[in-house]
PDB file of C-alpha atoms in Angstrom:
ATOM      1  CA  MET Z   1     -33.309 102.111  66.657  1.00 63.00           C
ATOM      2  CA  ALA Z   2     -30.408 100.046  65.778  1.00 75.00           C
ATOM      3  CA  GLU Z   3     -28.506  98.276  68.591  1.00 82.00           C
ATOM      4  CA  ARG Z   4     -25.004  96.599  68.229  1.00 88.00           C
ATOM      5  CA  VAL Z   5     -24.108  93.393  70.229  1.00 92.00           C
ATOM      6  CA  ASP Z   6     -21.115  91.164  70.328  1.00 94.00           C
ATOM      7  CA  VAL Z   7     -23.252  87.973  70.184  1.00 94.00           C
ATOM      8  CA  CYS Z   8     -26.889  87.502  69.238  1.00 94.00           C
ATOM      9  CA  ILE Z   9     -28.387  83.892  69.924  1.00 95.00           C
ATOM     10  CA  VAL Z  10     -31.676  83.062  68.534  1.00 93.00           C
ATOM     11  CA  GLY Z  11     -33.460  80.810  70.819  1.00 91.00           C
ATOM     12  CA  SER Z  12     -33.286  79.959  74.268  1.00 93.00           C
ATOM     13  CA  GLY Z  13     -33.416  76.102  74.207  1.00 92.00           C
ATOM     14  CA  PHE Z  14     -30.504  73.862  75.608  1.00 94.00           C
ATOM     15  CA  GLY Z  15     -28.003  74.954  72.871  1.00 94.00           C
ATOM     16  CA  GLY Z  16     -28.912  78.796  72.976  1.00 96.00           C
ATOM     17  CA  SER Z  17     -28.998  78.917  76.947  1.00 96.00           C
ATOM     18  CA  ILE Z  18     -25.943  76.869  77.578  1.00 96.00           C
ATOM     19  CA  SER Z  19     -24.084  78.860  74.786  1.00 96.00           C
ATOM     20  CA  ALA Z  20     -25.050  81.962  76.417  1.00 97.00           C
ATOM     21  CA  PHE Z  21     -24.127  80.817  79.902  1.00 97.00           C
ATOM     22  CA  ARG Z  22     -20.549  79.677  78.723  1.00 96.00           C
ATOM     23  CA  LEU Z  23     -19.888  82.680  76.617  1.00 97.00           C
ATOM     24  CA  ALA Z  24     -21.056  84.900  79.695  1.00 97.00           C
ATOM     25  CA  GLU Z  25     -18.593  83.021  81.905  1.00 97.00           C
ATOM     26  CA  LEU Z  26     -15.788  83.731  79.465  1.00 97.00           C
ATOM     27  CA  TYR Z  27     -16.686  87.427  79.212  1.00 97.00           C
ATOM     28  CA  HIS Z  28     -16.824  87.703  83.037  1.00 95.00           C
ATOM     29  CA  ALA Z  29     -13.371  86.060  83.475  1.00 96.00           C
ATOM     30  CA  ALA Z  30     -12.169  88.562  80.883  1.00 96.00           C
ATOM     31  CA  GLY Z  31     -13.761  91.411  82.576  1.00 95.00           C
ATOM     32  CA  VAL Z  32     -15.966  92.235  79.581  1.00 94.00           C
ATOM     33  CA  ASP Z  33     -19.659  93.283  80.151  1.00 93.00           C
ATOM     34  CA  SER Z  34     -21.844  90.278  79.354  1.00 94.00           C
ATOM     35  CA  LYS Z  35     -24.642  92.627  78.405  1.00 94.00           C
ATOM     36  CA  ARG Z  36     -23.029  92.558  74.841  1.00 94.00           C
ATOM     37  CA  ILE Z  37     -24.672  88.989  74.617  1.00 96.00           C
ATOM     38  CA  LEU Z  38     -28.315  88.911  73.543  1.00 96.00           C
ATOM     39  CA  VAL Z  39     -30.553  86.037  73.447  1.00 96.00           C
ATOM     40  CA  LEU Z  40     -33.735  86.372  71.314  1.00 94.00           C
ATOM     41  CA  VAL Z  41     -37.010  84.173  72.155  1.00 91.00           C
ATOM     42  CA  ARG Z  42     -40.065  83.948  69.974  1.00 84.00           C
ATOM     43  CA  GLN Z  43     -42.499  83.723  72.845  1.00 80.00           C
ATOM     44  CA  SER Z  44     -42.639  84.872  76.396  1.00 78.00           C
ATOM     45  CA  MET Z  45     -42.134  82.756  79.627  1.00 74.00           C
ATOM     46  CA  TYR Z  46     -44.182  79.620  79.747  1.00 65.00           C
ATOM     47  CA  ILE Z  47     -46.269  79.001  82.899  1.00 61.00           C
ATOM     48  CA  GLY Z  48     -47.048  75.211  82.396  1.00 56.00           C
ATOM     49  CA  HIS Z  49     -50.337  73.884  83.475  1.00 55.00           C
ATOM     50  CA  LEU Z  50     -52.184  70.668  82.137  1.00 49.00           C
ATOM     51  CA  ALA Z  51     -55.574  72.509  82.427  1.00 49.00           C
ATOM     52  CA  ASN Z  52     -54.654  74.948  79.478  1.00 56.00           C
ATOM     53  CA  VAL Z  53     -51.795  73.218  77.678  1.00 56.00           C
ATOM     54  CA  TYR Z  54     -54.138  72.527  74.731  1.00 54.00           C
ATOM     55  CA  ASN Z  55     -55.053  76.155  74.296  1.00 55.00           C
ATOM     56  CA  LEU Z  56     -51.323  76.878  74.011  1.00 60.00           C
ATOM     57  CA  ILE Z  57     -50.854  74.699  71.101  1.00 59.00           C
ATOM     58  CA  GLN Z  58     -51.204  76.315  67.789  1.00 54.00           C
ATOM     59  CA  SER Z  59     -50.858  75.253  64.156  1.00 47.00           C
ATOM     60  CA  SER Z  60     -47.517  75.697  62.278  1.00 46.00           C
ATOM     61  CA  GLY Z  61     -48.815  78.881  61.085  1.00 48.00           C
ATOM     62  CA  GLY Z  62     -49.567  80.343  64.378  1.00 51.00           C
ATOM     63  CA  PRO Z  63     -47.328  82.039  67.083  1.00 55.00           C
ATOM     64  CA  GLY Z  64     -48.267  79.674  69.806  1.00 61.00           C
ATOM     65  CA  THR Z  65     -46.327  78.897  72.895  1.00 68.00           C
ATOM     66  CA  LEU Z  66     -46.422  75.280  72.115  1.00 69.00           C
ATOM     67  CA  LEU Z  67     -45.992  74.672  68.350  1.00 71.00           C
ATOM     68  CA  ALA Z  68     -47.792  71.460  66.691  1.00 70.00           C
ATOM     69  CA  SER Z  69     -46.183  70.727  63.003  1.00 71.00           C
ATOM     70  CA  GLY Z  70     -45.247  67.509  61.093  1.00 69.00           C
ATOM     71  CA  PRO Z  71     -46.291  65.466  58.196  1.00 70.00           C
ATOM     72  CA  GLN Z  72     -49.444  63.489  57.828  1.00 74.00           C
ATOM     73  CA  GLY Z  73     -49.741  60.782  60.334  1.00 77.00           C
ATOM     74  CA  CYS Z  74     -47.095  62.365  62.714  1.00 78.00           C
ATOM     75  CA  GLN Z  75     -47.320  65.387  64.988  1.00 73.00           C
ATOM     76  CA  VAL Z  76     -44.372  67.034  66.634  1.00 75.00           C
ATOM     77  CA  VAL Z  77     -44.995  69.589  69.435  1.00 74.00           C
ATOM     78  CA  THR Z  78     -42.159  71.818  70.203  1.00 74.00           C
ATOM     79  CA  ALA Z  79     -42.049  74.725  72.699  1.00 75.00           C
ATOM     80  CA  ASN Z  80     -41.419  78.437  71.715  1.00 77.00           C
ATOM     81  CA  ALA Z  81     -41.382  79.854  75.250  1.00 83.00           C
ATOM     82  CA  VAL Z  82     -38.132  81.135  77.118  1.00 89.00           C
ATOM     83  CA  GLY Z  83     -36.359  78.064  77.958  1.00 90.00           C
ATOM     84  CA  GLY Z  84     -37.270  76.225  74.710  1.00 88.00           C
ATOM     85  CA  GLY Z  85     -37.490  72.536  74.773  1.00 86.00           C
ATOM     86  CA  SER Z  86     -36.814  72.319  78.346  1.00 90.00           C
ATOM     87  CA  ASN Z  87     -40.460  73.387  79.052  1.00 85.00           C
ATOM     88  CA  LEU Z  88     -41.658  70.380  77.154  1.00 83.00           C
ATOM     89  CA  TYR Z  89     -39.661  67.344  78.166  1.00 87.00           C
ATOM     90  CA  LEU Z  90     -39.963  64.839  81.046  1.00 88.00           C
ATOM     91  CA  ALA Z  91     -36.414  65.790  82.573  1.00 92.00           C
ATOM     92  CA  ALA Z  92     -35.194  62.278  82.060  1.00 93.00           C
ATOM     93  CA  SER Z  93     -31.297  62.606  81.733  1.00 94.00           C
ATOM     94  CA  LEU Z  94     -29.775  59.610  80.470  1.00 95.00           C
ATOM     95  CA  ARG Z  95     -26.268  59.218  79.025  1.00 95.00           C
ATOM     96  CA  SER Z  96     -25.989  57.454  75.713  1.00 94.00           C
ATOM     97  CA  PRO Z  97     -24.906  53.967  76.293  1.00 94.00           C
ATOM     98  CA  TYR Z  98     -21.268  52.991  75.479  1.00 94.00           C
ATOM     99  CA  GLU Z  99     -22.349  50.789  72.432  1.00 93.00           C
ATOM    100  CA  THR Z 100     -24.051  53.845  70.676  1.00 93.00           C
ATOM    101  CA  PHE Z 101     -20.568  55.390  69.980  1.00 94.00           C
ATOM    102  CA  GLU Z 102     -19.202  51.781  68.708  1.00 90.00           C
ATOM    103  CA  ARG Z 103     -21.667  51.269  65.867  1.00 89.00           C
ATOM    104  CA  ARG Z 104     -19.990  50.693  62.476  1.00 86.00           C
ATOM    105  CA  ASP Z 105     -21.307  51.397  59.001  1.00 81.00           C
ATOM    106  CA  HIS Z 106     -21.591  48.179  57.097  1.00 75.00           C
ATOM    107  CA  ASN Z 107     -23.051  49.684  54.022  1.00 74.00           C
ATOM    108  CA  PRO Z 108     -20.785  48.612  51.074  1.00 67.00           C
ATOM    109  CA  ASP Z 109     -21.951  51.597  49.134  1.00 72.00           C
ATOM    110  CA  ASP Z 110     -20.143  53.856  51.903  1.00 66.00           C
ATOM    111  CA  GLY Z 111     -16.879  52.193  51.338  1.00 67.00           C
ATOM    112  CA  PRO Z 112     -15.001  50.119  53.744  1.00 72.00           C
ATOM    113  CA  ASP Z 113     -16.452  49.088  57.133  1.00 77.00           C
ATOM    114  CA  ARG Z 114     -15.841  51.985  59.626  1.00 81.00           C
ATOM    115  CA  ARG Z 115     -16.840  53.288  62.873  1.00 86.00           C
ATOM    116  CA  MET Z 116     -19.667  55.866  62.325  1.00 88.00           C
ATOM    117  CA  TRP Z 117     -18.333  58.224  65.139  1.00 91.00           C
ATOM    118  CA  PRO Z 118     -15.030  59.890  64.991  1.00 91.00           C
ATOM    119  CA  ASP Z 119     -12.178  58.201  67.005  1.00 90.00           C
ATOM    120  CA  GLN Z 120     -11.981  61.082  69.288  1.00 94.00           C
ATOM    121  CA  ILE Z 121     -15.700  60.822  70.456  1.00 95.00           C
ATOM    122  CA  SER Z 122     -16.745  57.938  72.551  1.00 95.00           C
ATOM    123  CA  ARG Z 123     -18.757  57.632  75.902  1.00 96.00           C
ATOM    124  CA  LYS Z 124     -15.499  57.589  77.760  1.00 96.00           C
ATOM    125  CA  SER Z 125     -14.197  60.918  76.245  1.00 97.00           C
ATOM    126  CA  LEU Z 126     -17.684  62.486  76.651  1.00 97.00           C
ATOM    127  CA  ASN Z 127     -18.331  61.349  80.277  1.00 97.00           C
ATOM    128  CA  PRO Z 128     -16.555  64.554  81.727  1.00 97.00           C
ATOM    129  CA  TYR Z 129     -18.999  66.637  79.759  1.00 96.00           C
ATOM    130  CA  TYR Z 130     -21.996  64.584  80.656  1.00 96.00           C
ATOM    131  CA  ALA Z 131     -20.990  65.188  84.331  1.00 97.00           C
ATOM    132  CA  ARG Z 132     -20.656  68.914  83.783  1.00 95.00           C
ATOM    133  CA  ALA Z 133     -24.108  69.101  82.038  1.00 95.00           C
ATOM    134  CA  GLU Z 134     -25.743  67.102  84.949  1.00 96.00           C
ATOM    135  CA  ARG Z 135     -24.276  69.513  87.540  1.00 96.00           C
ATOM    136  CA  GLY Z 136     -25.646  72.433  85.500  1.00 95.00           C
ATOM    137  CA  LEU Z 137     -29.129  71.073  85.104  1.00 95.00           C
ATOM    138  CA  ARG Z 138     -29.081  69.591  88.779  1.00 96.00           C
ATOM    139  CA  VAL Z 139     -29.517  65.908  87.762  1.00 97.00           C
ATOM    140  CA  ASN Z 140     -30.227  63.393  90.281  1.00 96.00           C
ATOM    141  CA  ARG Z 141     -31.196  59.892  90.836  1.00 95.00           C
ATOM    142  CA  PRO Z 142     -34.459  59.500  92.850  1.00 92.00           C
ATOM    143  CA  SER Z 143     -34.468  57.246  95.921  1.00 92.00           C
ATOM    144  CA  TRP Z 144     -36.091  54.000  95.628  1.00 92.00           C
ATOM    145  CA  ASN Z 145     -38.979  55.130  98.053  1.00 90.00           C
ATOM    146  CA  ARG Z 146     -40.054  57.339  95.339  1.00 88.00           C
ATOM    147  CA  VAL Z 147     -40.324  54.890  92.678  1.00 89.00           C
ATOM    148  CA  SER Z 148     -43.784  53.605  91.888  1.00 88.00           C
ATOM    149  CA  LYS Z 149     -44.761  49.924  93.191  1.00 92.00           C
ATOM    150  CA  SER Z 150     -45.031  48.772  89.638  1.00 93.00           C
ATOM    151  CA  GLY Z 151     -41.441  50.133  89.002  1.00 92.00           C
ATOM    152  CA  GLY Z 152     -40.024  48.365  92.050  1.00 94.00           C
ATOM    153  CA  LEU Z 153     -41.610  45.136  91.031  1.00 96.00           C
ATOM    154  CA  TRP Z 154     -40.342  45.342  87.544  1.00 96.00           C
ATOM    155  CA  ALA Z 155     -36.901  46.202  88.872  1.00 96.00           C
ATOM    156  CA  ALA Z 156     -37.030  43.207  91.323  1.00 95.00           C
ATOM    157  CA  THR Z 157     -38.156  40.905  88.515  1.00 97.00           C
ATOM    158  CA  LEU Z 158     -35.078  41.892  86.433  1.00 96.00           C
ATOM    159  CA  HIS Z 159     -32.864  41.451  89.150  1.00 95.00           C
ATOM    160  CA  ALA Z 160     -34.136  37.977  89.851  1.00 96.00           C
ATOM    161  CA  ALA Z 161     -33.576  37.148  86.269  1.00 97.00           C
ATOM    162  CA  GLY Z 162     -30.054  38.280  86.494  1.00 96.00           C
ATOM    163  CA  HIS Z 163     -30.383  41.723  84.717  1.00 96.00           C
ATOM    164  CA  THR Z 164     -29.776  45.268  86.147  1.00 92.00           C
ATOM    165  CA  CYS Z 165     -32.398  47.859  86.559  1.00 94.00           C
ATOM    166  CA  ASP Z 166     -31.884  51.143  88.109  1.00 93.00           C
ATOM    167  CA  ARG Z 167     -33.859  54.527  88.537  1.00 94.00           C
ATOM    168  CA  VAL Z 168     -33.551  57.090  85.886  1.00 94.00           C
ATOM    169  CA  PRO Z 169     -31.716  60.324  86.560  1.00 96.00           C
ATOM    170  CA  VAL Z 170     -33.944  63.359  86.286  1.00 95.00           C
ATOM    171  CA  ALA Z 171     -33.483  67.074  86.188  1.00 95.00           C
ATOM    172  CA  ILE Z 172     -36.122  67.335  89.170  1.00 94.00           C
ATOM    173  CA  ASP Z 173     -35.888  68.860  92.568  1.00 93.00           C
ATOM    174  CA  PRO Z 174     -36.851  65.962  95.032  1.00 91.00           C
ATOM    175  CA  GLY Z 175     -37.474  68.578  97.775  1.00 91.00           C
ATOM    176  CA  ARG Z 176     -40.228  70.244  95.689  1.00 92.00           C
ATOM    177  CA  CYS Z 177     -41.676  67.255  93.758  1.00 91.00           C
ATOM    178  CA  VAL Z 178     -45.172  66.355  94.796  1.00 89.00           C
ATOM    179  CA  GLU Z 179     -45.609  63.470  92.217  1.00 86.00           C
ATOM    180  CA  ALA Z 180     -48.187  65.467  90.346  1.00 84.00           C
ATOM    181  CA  LYS Z 181     -46.762  63.877  87.136  1.00 81.00           C
ATOM    182  CA  TRP Z 182     -47.007  66.978  85.116  1.00 78.00           C
ATOM    183  CA  CYS Z 183     -43.488  66.827  84.352  1.00 82.00           C
ATOM    184  CA  HIS Z 184     -43.880  66.957  80.579  1.00 81.00           C
ATOM    185  CA  THR Z 185     -46.028  70.085  80.019  1.00 75.00           C
ATOM    186  CA  GLY Z 186     -44.815  72.032  83.176  1.00 75.00           C
ATOM    187  CA  CYS Z 187     -44.724  71.771  86.980  1.00 83.00           C
ATOM    188  CA  ILE Z 188     -46.753  74.356  88.578  1.00 81.00           C
ATOM    189  CA  PHE Z 189     -44.837  73.461  91.886  1.00 86.00           C
ATOM    190  CA  GLY Z 190     -41.484  74.463  90.356  1.00 86.00           C
ATOM    191  CA  ALA Z 191     -39.868  71.046  90.890  1.00 91.00           C
ATOM    192  CA  LYS Z 192     -38.751  70.657  87.324  1.00 91.00           C
ATOM    193  CA  ASN Z 193     -35.518  72.068  86.495  1.00 93.00           C
ATOM    194  CA  THR Z 194     -35.962  73.895  83.306  1.00 91.00           C
ATOM    195  CA  LEU Z 195     -33.418  76.086  81.747  1.00 94.00           C
ATOM    196  CA  ASN Z 196     -35.145  79.043  83.283  1.00 91.00           C
ATOM    197  CA  THR Z 197     -34.006  77.756  86.684  1.00 92.00           C
ATOM    198  CA  ASN Z 198     -30.331  77.019  85.680  1.00 95.00           C
ATOM    199  CA  TYR Z 199     -28.143  77.872  82.751  1.00 96.00           C
ATOM    200  CA  LEU Z 200     -30.484  80.759  81.325  1.00 96.00           C
ATOM    201  CA  ALA Z 201     -30.966  82.086  84.912  1.00 95.00           C
ATOM    202  CA  SER Z 202     -27.143  81.962  85.628  1.00 96.00           C
ATOM    203  CA  ALA Z 203     -26.368  83.644  82.279  1.00 97.00           C
ATOM    204  CA  GLU Z 204     -28.777  86.421  83.289  1.00 96.00           C
ATOM    205  CA  LEU Z 205     -27.189  86.752  86.458  1.00 96.00           C
ATOM    206  CA  LEU Z 206     -23.866  87.511  84.620  1.00 97.00           C
ATOM    207  CA  GLY Z 207     -25.480  90.171  82.584  1.00 96.00           C
ATOM    208  CA  VAL Z 208     -26.781  88.280  79.336  1.00 97.00           C
ATOM    209  CA  ARG Z 209     -29.996  90.046  78.157  1.00 96.00           C
ATOM    210  CA  VAL Z 210     -32.970  87.792  77.179  1.00 95.00           C
ATOM    211  CA  ARG Z 211     -35.522  89.431  74.764  1.00 93.00           C
ATOM    212  CA  PRO Z 212     -38.821  87.458  74.622  1.00 91.00           C
ATOM    213  CA  ASN Z 213     -41.471  88.045  72.112  1.00 87.00           C
ATOM    214  CA  ARG Z 214     -39.091  88.571  69.052  1.00 87.00           C
ATOM    215  CA  GLN Z 215     -39.259  86.933  65.743  1.00 80.00           C
ATOM    216  CA  LEU Z 216     -36.752  86.889  62.844  1.00 78.00           C
ATOM    217  CA  PRO Z 217     -37.972  86.013  59.520  1.00 73.00           C
ATOM    218  CA  LEU Z 218     -35.776  84.019  57.190  1.00 68.00           C
ATOM    219  CA  ARG Z 219     -34.731  85.474  53.969  1.00 66.00           C
ATOM    220  CA  GLY Z 220     -32.993  84.233  50.879  1.00 61.00           C
ATOM    221  CA  ASP Z 221     -31.931  80.663  49.851  1.00 57.00           C
ATOM    222  CA  ARG Z 222     -29.699  78.630  51.770  1.00 55.00           C
ATOM    223  CA  ARG Z 223     -26.014  79.738  51.932  1.00 55.00           C
ATOM    224  CA  PRO Z 224     -23.103  77.579  50.578  1.00 51.00           C
ATOM    225  CA  HIS Z 225     -22.290  76.361  54.054  1.00 52.00           C
ATOM    226  CA  GLY Z 226     -25.818  75.143  54.760  1.00 44.00           C
ATOM    227  CA  GLN Z 227     -27.215  78.039  56.851  1.00 46.00           C
ATOM    228  CA  ARG Z 228     -30.027  80.285  56.142  1.00 44.00           C
ATOM    229  CA  GLY Z 229     -29.891  84.114  56.482  1.00 42.00           C
ATOM    230  CA  LEU Z 230     -31.876  85.856  58.978  1.00 41.00           C
TER     231      LEU Z 230
END
Protein backbone atom coordinates (compact mmCIF):
# COMPACT_ATOMS: atom_id res chain seq x y z
CA MET A 1 0.00 0.00 0.00
CA ALA A 2 1.35 3.41 -0.96
CA GLU A 3 2.30 5.73 1.87
CA ARG A 4 2.76 9.48 1.71
CA VAL A 5 5.35 11.29 3.81
CA ASP A 6 6.75 14.80 3.81
CA VAL A 7 10.39 13.75 3.98
CA CYS A 8 11.99 10.39 3.19
CA ILE A 9 15.63 10.11 4.27
CA VAL A 10 17.61 7.22 2.83
CA GLY A 11 20.26 6.06 5.29
CA SER A 12 20.73 6.65 9.00
CA GLY A 13 24.40 7.62 9.12
CA PHE A 14 25.59 10.97 10.40
CA GLY A 15 23.98 12.92 7.56
CA GLY A 16 20.67 11.06 7.70
CA SER A 17 20.29 10.88 11.48
CA ILE A 18 21.23 14.49 12.15
CA SER A 19 18.99 15.72 9.32
CA ALA A 20 16.10 13.67 10.72
CA PHE A 21 16.56 15.13 14.19
CA ARG A 22 16.90 18.74 13.06
CA LEU A 23 13.83 18.42 10.85
CA ALA A 24 11.92 16.85 13.74
CA GLU A 25 12.89 19.80 15.94
CA LEU A 26 11.47 22.21 13.36
CA TYR A 27 8.30 20.15 12.99
CA HIS A 28 7.84 20.00 16.75
CA ALA A 29 8.33 23.76 17.09
CA ALA A 30 5.74 24.34 14.37
CA GLY A 31 3.27 21.93 15.95
CA VAL A 32 3.50 19.48 13.04
CA ASP A 33 3.53 15.71 13.52
CA SER A 34 7.08 14.40 13.02
CA LYS A 35 5.70 11.02 11.96
CA ARG A 36 5.62 12.54 8.50
CA ILE A 37 9.42 12.12 8.46
CA LEU A 38 10.62 8.65 7.47
CA VAL A 39 14.14 7.17 7.60
CA LEU A 40 14.85 4.08 5.50
CA VAL A 41 17.78 1.82 6.43
CA ARG A 42 19.23 -1.06 4.47
CA GLN A 43 19.86 -3.31 7.47
CA SER A 44 18.62 -3.77 11.02
CA MET A 45 20.18 -2.80 14.34
CA TYR A 46 23.85 -3.74 14.67
CA ILE A 47 24.91 -5.43 17.90
CA GLY A 48 28.69 -5.19 17.71
CA HIS A 49 30.94 -7.94 18.97
CA LEU A 50 34.47 -8.79 17.86
CA ALA A 51 33.73 -12.50 17.95
CA ASN A 52 31.32 -12.32 15.03
CA VAL A 53 32.42 -9.20 13.16
CA TYR A 54 34.00 -11.16 10.31
CA ASN A 55 30.80 -13.14 9.86
CA LEU A 56 28.95 -9.85 9.39
CA ILE A 57 31.16 -8.69 6.51
CA GLN A 58 29.77 -9.48 3.08
CA SER A 59 31.10 -8.76 -0.37
CA SER A 60 29.79 -5.84 -2.41
CA GLY A 61 27.13 -8.16 -3.85
CA GLY A 62 25.71 -9.21 -0.49
CA PRO A 63 23.42 -7.58 2.07
CA GLY A 64 25.81 -7.77 5.01
CA THR A 65 25.61 -5.59 8.09
CA LEU A 66 29.19 -4.58 7.26
CA LEU A 67 29.91 -4.10 3.57
CA ALA A 68 33.41 -4.67 2.17
CA SER A 69 34.14 -3.06 -1.19
CA GLY A 70 36.87 -1.24 -3.05
CA PRO A 71 39.35 -1.64 -5.91
CA GLN A 72 42.10 -4.22 -6.02
CA GLY A 73 44.66 -3.65 -3.28
CA CYS A 74 42.30 -1.55 -1.17
CA GLN A 75 39.34 -2.61 0.91
CA VAL A 76 36.78 -0.23 2.38
CA VAL A 77 34.40 -1.51 5.05
CA THR A 78 31.20 0.44 5.65
CA ALA A 79 28.25 -0.18 7.96
CA ASN A 80 24.74 -0.74 6.61
CA ALA A 81 22.97 -1.09 9.95
CA VAL A 82 20.78 1.42 11.78
CA GLY A 83 23.15 4.21 12.79
CA GLY A 84 25.30 3.88 9.68
CA GLY A 85 28.98 4.66 9.97
CA SER A 86 28.75 5.44 13.67
CA ASN A 87 28.73 1.66 14.20
CA LEU A 88 32.13 1.40 12.56
CA TYR A 89 34.30 4.25 13.80
CA LEU A 90 36.57 4.78 16.79
CA ALA A 91 34.48 7.72 18.09
CA ALA A 92 37.48 10.06 17.87
CA SER A 93 35.98 13.54 17.38
CA LEU A 94 38.58 16.05 16.27
CA ARG A 95 37.97 19.51 14.86
CA SER A 96 39.84 20.21 11.62
CA PRO A 97 42.83 22.46 12.34
CA TYR A 98 42.77 26.11 11.33
CA GLU A 99 45.36 25.52 8.59
CA THR A 100 43.00 23.15 6.78
CA PHE A 101 40.73 26.01 5.78
CA GLU A 102 43.57 28.31 4.74
CA ARG A 103 44.98 26.03 2.05
CA ARG A 104 45.46 27.70 -1.30
CA ASP A 105 45.31 26.39 -4.85
CA HIS A 106 48.69 27.06 -6.43
CA ASN A 107 47.99 25.18 -9.67
CA PRO A 108 48.49 27.67 -12.52
CA ASP A 109 46.06 25.69 -14.69
CA ASP A 110 43.27 26.59 -12.24
CA GLY A 111 43.75 30.33 -12.64
CA PRO A 112 45.11 32.81 -10.11
CA ASP A 113 46.26 31.71 -6.68
CA ARG A 114 43.19 31.47 -4.47
CA ARG A 115 41.92 30.11 -1.18
CA MET A 116 40.46 26.63 -1.69
CA TRP A 117 37.59 27.18 0.76
CA PRO A 118 34.96 29.93 0.35
CA ASP A 119 35.72 33.05 2.38
CA GLN A 120 32.69 32.44 4.59
CA ILE A 121 34.00 29.06 5.77
CA SER A 122 36.82 28.93 8.29
CA ARG A 123 37.63 27.14 11.50
CA LYS A 124 36.44 30.21 13.42
CA SER A 125 33.09 30.34 11.61
CA LEU A 126 32.58 26.59 12.11
CA ASN A 127 33.51 26.50 15.81
CA PRO A 128 29.90 27.09 17.01
CA TYR A 129 28.73 24.20 14.82
CA TYR A 130 31.55 21.95 15.99
CA ALA A 131 30.47 22.69 19.56
CA ARG A 132 26.84 21.96 18.71
CA ALA A 133 27.75 18.61 17.14
CA GLU A 134 29.97 17.73 20.10
CA ARG A 135 27.08 18.33 22.47
CA GLY A 136 24.79 16.17 20.35
CA LEU A 137 27.31 13.33 20.10
CA ARG A 138 28.24 13.72 23.79
CA VAL A 139 31.93 14.20 23.06
CA ASN A 140 34.30 14.46 26.01
CA ARG A 141 38.03 14.52 26.61
CA PRO A 142 39.28 11.55 28.69
CA SER A 143 41.09 12.26 31.94
CA TRP A 144 44.83 11.62 32.00
CA ASN A 145 44.39 8.63 34.30
CA ARG A 146 42.57 6.86 31.45
CA VAL A 147 45.48 7.38 29.05
CA SER A 148 47.82 4.42 28.55
CA LYS A 149 51.33 4.58 29.99
CA SER A 150 52.81 4.70 26.50
CA GLY A 151 50.48 7.59 25.62
CA GLY A 152 51.42 9.48 28.76
CA LEU A 153 55.11 8.93 28.08
CA TRP A 154 54.69 10.19 24.52
CA ALA A 155 52.90 13.32 25.76
CA ALA A 156 55.63 13.97 28.34
CA THR A 157 58.33 13.53 25.69
CA LEU A 158 56.67 16.05 23.39
CA HIS A 159 56.16 18.49 26.25
CA ALA A 160 59.86 18.23 27.15
CA ALA A 161 60.72 18.99 23.52
CA GLY A 162 58.56 22.12 23.57
CA HIS A 163 55.53 20.70 21.74
CA THR A 164 51.95 20.25 22.84
CA CYS A 165 50.11 16.96 23.14
CA ASP A 166 46.63 16.45 24.49
CA ARG A 167 44.05 13.71 24.78
CA VAL A 168 41.81 13.01 21.79
CA PRO A 169 38.16 14.00 22.35
CA VAL A 170 35.93 10.94 21.97
CA ALA A 171 32.21 10.21 21.79
CA ILE A 172 32.48 7.60 24.54
CA ASP A 173 30.77 7.51 27.93
CA PRO A 174 33.61 7.40 30.50
CA GLY A 175 31.23 6.06 33.12
CA ARG A 176 30.53 2.92 31.08
CA CYS A 177 33.88 2.41 29.37
CA VAL A 178 35.80 -0.65 30.65
CA GLU A 179 38.80 -0.25 28.30
CA ALA A 180 37.76 -3.29 26.26
CA LYS A 181 39.18 -1.66 23.09
CA TRP A 182 36.18 -2.71 21.01
CA CYS A 183 35.32 0.86 20.05
CA HIS A 184 35.74 0.36 16.32
CA THR A 185 33.46 -2.57 15.61
CA GLY A 186 31.08 -2.02 18.48
CA CYS A 187 30.92 -1.84 22.25
CA ILE A 188 28.85 -4.52 24.00
CA PHE A 189 29.05 -2.44 27.18
CA GLY A 190 27.17 0.47 25.61
CA ALA A 191 29.93 3.01 26.19
CA LYS A 192 30.28 4.11 22.58
CA ASN A 193 27.89 6.92 21.68
CA THR A 194 26.62 5.75 18.31
CA LEU A 195 23.84 7.64 16.55
CA ASN A 196 21.40 5.10 17.96
CA THR A 197 22.07 6.60 21.39
CA ASN A 198 21.83 10.29 20.51
CA TYR A 199 20.66 11.97 17.29
CA LEU A 200 18.62 9.09 15.89
CA ALA A 201 17.18 8.18 19.28
CA SER A 202 16.20 11.83 19.85
CA ALA A 203 14.58 11.98 16.41
CA GLU A 204 12.50 8.90 17.22
CA LEU A 205 11.42 10.43 20.53
CA LEU A 206 10.07 13.37 18.54
CA GLY A 207 8.09 11.00 16.32
CA VAL A 208 10.39 10.24 13.38
CA ARG A 209 9.87 6.72 12.07
CA VAL A 210 12.84 4.48 11.24
CA ARG A 211 12.23 1.55 8.89
CA PRO A 212 15.07 -1.02 8.87
CA ASN A 213 15.62 -3.74 6.25
CA ARG A 214 14.58 -1.55 3.33
CA GLN A 215 16.40 -1.34 0.00
CA LEU A 216 15.80 1.18 -2.77
CA PRO A 217 17.17 0.09 -6.16
CA LEU A 218 18.67 2.86 -8.27
CA ARG A 219 17.16 3.35 -11.69
CA GLY A 220 18.11 5.36 -14.73
CA ASP A 221 21.18 7.43 -15.47
CA ARG A 222 22.51 10.33 -13.49
CA ARG A 223 20.28 13.35 -13.58
CA PRO A 224 21.61 16.70 -14.84
CA HIS A 225 22.18 17.94 -11.28
CA GLY A 226 24.36 14.93 -10.45
CA GLN A 227 21.94 12.81 -8.43
CA ARG A 228 20.61 9.41 -9.37
CA GLY A 229 16.95 8.54 -9.24
CA LEU A 230 15.62 6.01 -6.76
